[in-house]
mmCIF file of N, CA and C in Angstrom:
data_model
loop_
_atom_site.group_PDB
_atom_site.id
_atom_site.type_symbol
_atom_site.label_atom_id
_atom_site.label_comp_id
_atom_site.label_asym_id
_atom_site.label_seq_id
_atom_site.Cartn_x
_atom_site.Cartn_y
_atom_site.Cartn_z
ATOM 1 N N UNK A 1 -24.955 25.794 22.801
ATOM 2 C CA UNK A 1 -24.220 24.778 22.076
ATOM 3 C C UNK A 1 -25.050 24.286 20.898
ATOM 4 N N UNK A 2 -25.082 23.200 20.114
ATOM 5 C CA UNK A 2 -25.278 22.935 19.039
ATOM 6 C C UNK A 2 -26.756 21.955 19.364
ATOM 7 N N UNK A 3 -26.925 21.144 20.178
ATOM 8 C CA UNK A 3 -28.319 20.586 20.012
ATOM 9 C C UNK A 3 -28.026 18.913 20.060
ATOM 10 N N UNK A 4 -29.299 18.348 19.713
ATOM 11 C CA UNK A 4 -29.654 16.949 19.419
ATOM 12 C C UNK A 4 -29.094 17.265 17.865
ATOM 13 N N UNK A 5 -29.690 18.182 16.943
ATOM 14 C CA UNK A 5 -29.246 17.420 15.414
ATOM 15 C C UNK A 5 -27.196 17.375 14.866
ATOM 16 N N UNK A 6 -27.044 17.956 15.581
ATOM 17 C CA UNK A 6 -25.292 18.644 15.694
ATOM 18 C C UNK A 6 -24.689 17.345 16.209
ATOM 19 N N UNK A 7 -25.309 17.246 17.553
ATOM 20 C CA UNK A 7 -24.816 15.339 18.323
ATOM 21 C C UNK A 7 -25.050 14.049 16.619
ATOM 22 N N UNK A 8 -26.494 13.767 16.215
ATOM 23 C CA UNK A 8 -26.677 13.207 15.354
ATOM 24 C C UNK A 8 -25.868 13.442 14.208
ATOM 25 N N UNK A 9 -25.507 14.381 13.422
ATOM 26 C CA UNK A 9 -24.565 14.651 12.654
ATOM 27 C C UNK A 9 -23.480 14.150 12.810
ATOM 28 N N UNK A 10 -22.167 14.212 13.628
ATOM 29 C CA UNK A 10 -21.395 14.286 14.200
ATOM 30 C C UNK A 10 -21.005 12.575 14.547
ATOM 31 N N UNK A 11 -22.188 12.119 14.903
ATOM 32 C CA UNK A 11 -22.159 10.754 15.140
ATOM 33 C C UNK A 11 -22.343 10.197 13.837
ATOM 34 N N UNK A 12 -23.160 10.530 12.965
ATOM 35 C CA UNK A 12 -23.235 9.888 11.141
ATOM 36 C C UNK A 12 -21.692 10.240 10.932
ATOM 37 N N UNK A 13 -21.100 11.310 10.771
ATOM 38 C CA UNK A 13 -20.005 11.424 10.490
ATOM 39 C C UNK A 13 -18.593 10.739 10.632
ATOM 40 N N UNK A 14 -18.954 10.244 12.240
ATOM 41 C CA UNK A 14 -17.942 9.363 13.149
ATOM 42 C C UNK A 14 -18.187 7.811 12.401
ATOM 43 N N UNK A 15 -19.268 7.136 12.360
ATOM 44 C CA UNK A 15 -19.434 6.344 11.959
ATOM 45 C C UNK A 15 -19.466 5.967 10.446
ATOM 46 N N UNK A 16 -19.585 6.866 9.842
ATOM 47 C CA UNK A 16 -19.633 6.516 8.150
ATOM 48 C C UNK A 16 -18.571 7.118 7.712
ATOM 49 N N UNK A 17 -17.907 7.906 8.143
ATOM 50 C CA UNK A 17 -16.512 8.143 7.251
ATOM 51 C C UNK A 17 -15.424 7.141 7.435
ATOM 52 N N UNK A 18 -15.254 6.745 8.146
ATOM 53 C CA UNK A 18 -14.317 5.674 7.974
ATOM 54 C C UNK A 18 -14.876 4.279 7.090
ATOM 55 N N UNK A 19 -15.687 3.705 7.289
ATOM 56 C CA UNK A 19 -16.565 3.155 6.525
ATOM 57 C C UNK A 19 -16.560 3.400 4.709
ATOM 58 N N UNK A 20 -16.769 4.534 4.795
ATOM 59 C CA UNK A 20 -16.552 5.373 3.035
ATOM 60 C C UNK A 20 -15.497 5.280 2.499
ATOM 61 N N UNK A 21 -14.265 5.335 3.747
ATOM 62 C CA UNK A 21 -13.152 5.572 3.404
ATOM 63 C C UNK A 21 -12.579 3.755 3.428
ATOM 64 N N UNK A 22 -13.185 2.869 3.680
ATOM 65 C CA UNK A 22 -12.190 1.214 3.725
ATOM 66 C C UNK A 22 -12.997 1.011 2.218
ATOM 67 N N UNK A 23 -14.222 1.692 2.155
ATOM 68 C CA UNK A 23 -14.973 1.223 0.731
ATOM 69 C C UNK A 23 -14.692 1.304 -0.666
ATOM 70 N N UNK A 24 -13.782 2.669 -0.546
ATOM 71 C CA UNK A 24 -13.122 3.457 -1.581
ATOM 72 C C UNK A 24 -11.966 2.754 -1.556
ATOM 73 N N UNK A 25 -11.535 2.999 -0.701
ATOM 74 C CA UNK A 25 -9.909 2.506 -0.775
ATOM 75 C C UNK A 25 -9.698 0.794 -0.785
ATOM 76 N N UNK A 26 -10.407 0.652 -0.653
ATOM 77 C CA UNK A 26 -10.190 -1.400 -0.331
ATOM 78 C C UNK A 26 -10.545 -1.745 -2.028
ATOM 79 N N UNK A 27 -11.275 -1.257 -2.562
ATOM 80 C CA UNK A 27 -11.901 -2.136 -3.578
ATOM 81 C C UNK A 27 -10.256 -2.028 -4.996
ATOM 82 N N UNK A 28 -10.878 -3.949 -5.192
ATOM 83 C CA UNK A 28 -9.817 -4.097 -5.570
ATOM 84 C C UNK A 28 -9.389 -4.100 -7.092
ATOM 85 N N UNK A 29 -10.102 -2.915 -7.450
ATOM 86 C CA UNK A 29 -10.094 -2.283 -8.920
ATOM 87 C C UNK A 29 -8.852 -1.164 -8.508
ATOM 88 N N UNK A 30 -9.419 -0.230 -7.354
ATOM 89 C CA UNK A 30 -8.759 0.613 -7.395
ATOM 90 C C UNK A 30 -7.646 0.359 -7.140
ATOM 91 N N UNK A 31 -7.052 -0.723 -6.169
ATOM 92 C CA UNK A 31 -5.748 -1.150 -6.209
ATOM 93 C C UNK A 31 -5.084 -1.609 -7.214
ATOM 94 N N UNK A 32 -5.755 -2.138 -8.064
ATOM 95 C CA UNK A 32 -5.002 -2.538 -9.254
ATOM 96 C C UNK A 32 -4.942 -1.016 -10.516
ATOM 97 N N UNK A 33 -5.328 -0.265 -10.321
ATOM 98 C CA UNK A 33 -5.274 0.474 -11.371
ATOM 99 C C UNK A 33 -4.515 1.872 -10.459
ATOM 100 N N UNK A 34 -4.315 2.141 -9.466
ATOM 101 C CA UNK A 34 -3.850 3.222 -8.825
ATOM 102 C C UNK A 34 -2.370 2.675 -8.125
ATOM 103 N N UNK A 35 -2.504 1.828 -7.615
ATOM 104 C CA UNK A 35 -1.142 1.391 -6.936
ATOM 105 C C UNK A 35 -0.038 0.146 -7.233
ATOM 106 N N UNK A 36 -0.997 -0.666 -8.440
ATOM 107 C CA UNK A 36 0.259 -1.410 -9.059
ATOM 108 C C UNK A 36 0.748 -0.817 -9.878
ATOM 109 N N UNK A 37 0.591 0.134 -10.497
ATOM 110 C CA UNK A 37 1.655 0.894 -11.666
ATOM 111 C C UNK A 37 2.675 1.285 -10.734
ATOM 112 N N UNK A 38 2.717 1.282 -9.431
ATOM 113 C CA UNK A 38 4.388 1.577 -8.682
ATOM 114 C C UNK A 38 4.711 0.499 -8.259
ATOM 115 N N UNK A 39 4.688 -0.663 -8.882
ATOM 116 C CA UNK A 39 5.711 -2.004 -7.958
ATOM 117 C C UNK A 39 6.691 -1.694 -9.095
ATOM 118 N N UNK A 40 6.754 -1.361 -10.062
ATOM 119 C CA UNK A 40 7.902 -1.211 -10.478
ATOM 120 C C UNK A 40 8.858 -0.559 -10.422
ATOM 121 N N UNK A 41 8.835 0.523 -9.855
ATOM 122 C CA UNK A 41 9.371 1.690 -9.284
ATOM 123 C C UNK A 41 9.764 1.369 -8.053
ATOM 124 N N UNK A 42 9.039 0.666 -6.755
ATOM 125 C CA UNK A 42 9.336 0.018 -5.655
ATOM 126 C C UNK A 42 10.470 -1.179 -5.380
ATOM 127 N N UNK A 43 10.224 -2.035 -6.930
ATOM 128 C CA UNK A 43 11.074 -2.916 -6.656
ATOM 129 C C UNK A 43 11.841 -3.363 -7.848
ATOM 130 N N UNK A 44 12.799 -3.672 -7.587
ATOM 131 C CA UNK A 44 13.402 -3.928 -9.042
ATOM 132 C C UNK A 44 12.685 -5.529 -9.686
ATOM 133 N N UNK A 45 13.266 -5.186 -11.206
ATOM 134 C CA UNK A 45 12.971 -6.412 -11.564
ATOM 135 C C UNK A 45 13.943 -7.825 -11.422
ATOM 136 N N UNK A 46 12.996 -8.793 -11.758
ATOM 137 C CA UNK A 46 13.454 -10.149 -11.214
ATOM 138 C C UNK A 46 14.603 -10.539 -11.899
ATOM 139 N N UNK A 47 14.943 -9.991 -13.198
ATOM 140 C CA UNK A 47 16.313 -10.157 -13.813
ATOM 141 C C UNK A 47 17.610 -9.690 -13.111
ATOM 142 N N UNK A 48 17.351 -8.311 -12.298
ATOM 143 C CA UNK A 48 18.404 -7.535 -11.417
ATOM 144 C C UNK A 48 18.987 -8.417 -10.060
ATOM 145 N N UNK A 49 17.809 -9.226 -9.626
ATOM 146 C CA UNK A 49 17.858 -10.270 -8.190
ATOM 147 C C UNK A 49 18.936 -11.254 -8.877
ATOM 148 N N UNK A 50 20.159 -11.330 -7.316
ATOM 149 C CA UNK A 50 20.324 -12.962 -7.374
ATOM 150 C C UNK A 50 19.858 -13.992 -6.996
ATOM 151 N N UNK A 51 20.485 -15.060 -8.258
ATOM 152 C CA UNK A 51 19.362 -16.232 -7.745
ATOM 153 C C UNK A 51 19.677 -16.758 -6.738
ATOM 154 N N UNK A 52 20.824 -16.746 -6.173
ATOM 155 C CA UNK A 52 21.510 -17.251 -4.693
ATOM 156 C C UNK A 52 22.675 -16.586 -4.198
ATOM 157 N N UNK A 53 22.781 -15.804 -3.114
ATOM 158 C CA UNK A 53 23.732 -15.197 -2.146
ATOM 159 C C UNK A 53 25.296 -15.456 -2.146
ATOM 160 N N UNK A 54 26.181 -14.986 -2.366
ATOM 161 C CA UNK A 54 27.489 -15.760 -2.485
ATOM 162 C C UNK A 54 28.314 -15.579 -1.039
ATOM 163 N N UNK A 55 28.937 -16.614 -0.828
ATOM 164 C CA UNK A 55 28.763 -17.401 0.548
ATOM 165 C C UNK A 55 30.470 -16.935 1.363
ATOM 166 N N UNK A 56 31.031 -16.544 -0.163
ATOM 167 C CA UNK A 56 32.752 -16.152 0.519
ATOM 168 C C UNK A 56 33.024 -15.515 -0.643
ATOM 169 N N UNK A 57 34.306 -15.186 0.248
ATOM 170 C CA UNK A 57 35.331 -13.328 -0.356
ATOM 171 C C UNK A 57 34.726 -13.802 -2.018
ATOM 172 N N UNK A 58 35.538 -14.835 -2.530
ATOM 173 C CA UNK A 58 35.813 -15.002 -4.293
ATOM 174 C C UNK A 58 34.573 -14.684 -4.430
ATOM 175 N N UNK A 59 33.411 -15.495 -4.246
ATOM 176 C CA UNK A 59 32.188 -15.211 -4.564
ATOM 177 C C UNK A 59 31.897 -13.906 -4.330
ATOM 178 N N UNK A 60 31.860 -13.080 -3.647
ATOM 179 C CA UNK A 60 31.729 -12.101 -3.465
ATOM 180 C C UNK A 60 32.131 -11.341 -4.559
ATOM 181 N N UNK A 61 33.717 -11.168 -4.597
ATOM 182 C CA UNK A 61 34.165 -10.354 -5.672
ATOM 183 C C UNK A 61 33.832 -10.586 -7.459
ATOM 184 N N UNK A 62 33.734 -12.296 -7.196
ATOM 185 C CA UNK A 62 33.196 -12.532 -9.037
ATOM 186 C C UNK A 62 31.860 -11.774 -9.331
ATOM 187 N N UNK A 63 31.103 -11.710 -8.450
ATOM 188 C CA UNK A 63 29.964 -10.813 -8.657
ATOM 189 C C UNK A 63 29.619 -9.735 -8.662
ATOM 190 N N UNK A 64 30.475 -9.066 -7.725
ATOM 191 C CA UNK A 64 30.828 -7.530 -8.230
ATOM 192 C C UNK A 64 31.546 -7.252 -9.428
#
């Protein structure tokens, strides 16, 4: 089988890749420059929203 340095490896690996990976991905540059260019695409804009729910049929239909 592989040894003491293969175990040690294996264990750096277990322990620091996830680690590498919240370091990279958390920092909050990269969120702003990689994943807010899609809230717009995700969600519409605030002009498209109503400002309040219409409550019966008429309402309903004046807004369609």
């Amino acid at each position: 089988m592989g040894g003491p340095n293969l175990e040690v490896f294996k264990f750096g690996v277990y322990v620091f890749f996830p680690v590498l990976v919240y370091w990279h991905f958390g920092d909050p540059e990269w969120y702003e420059r990689n994943v807010s260019p899609y809230k717009a695409k995700l969600y519409p804009a605030e002009k498209h929203n109503l400002p309040n729910f219409p409550k019966d049929k008429a309402s309903v239909q004046e807004t369609l």
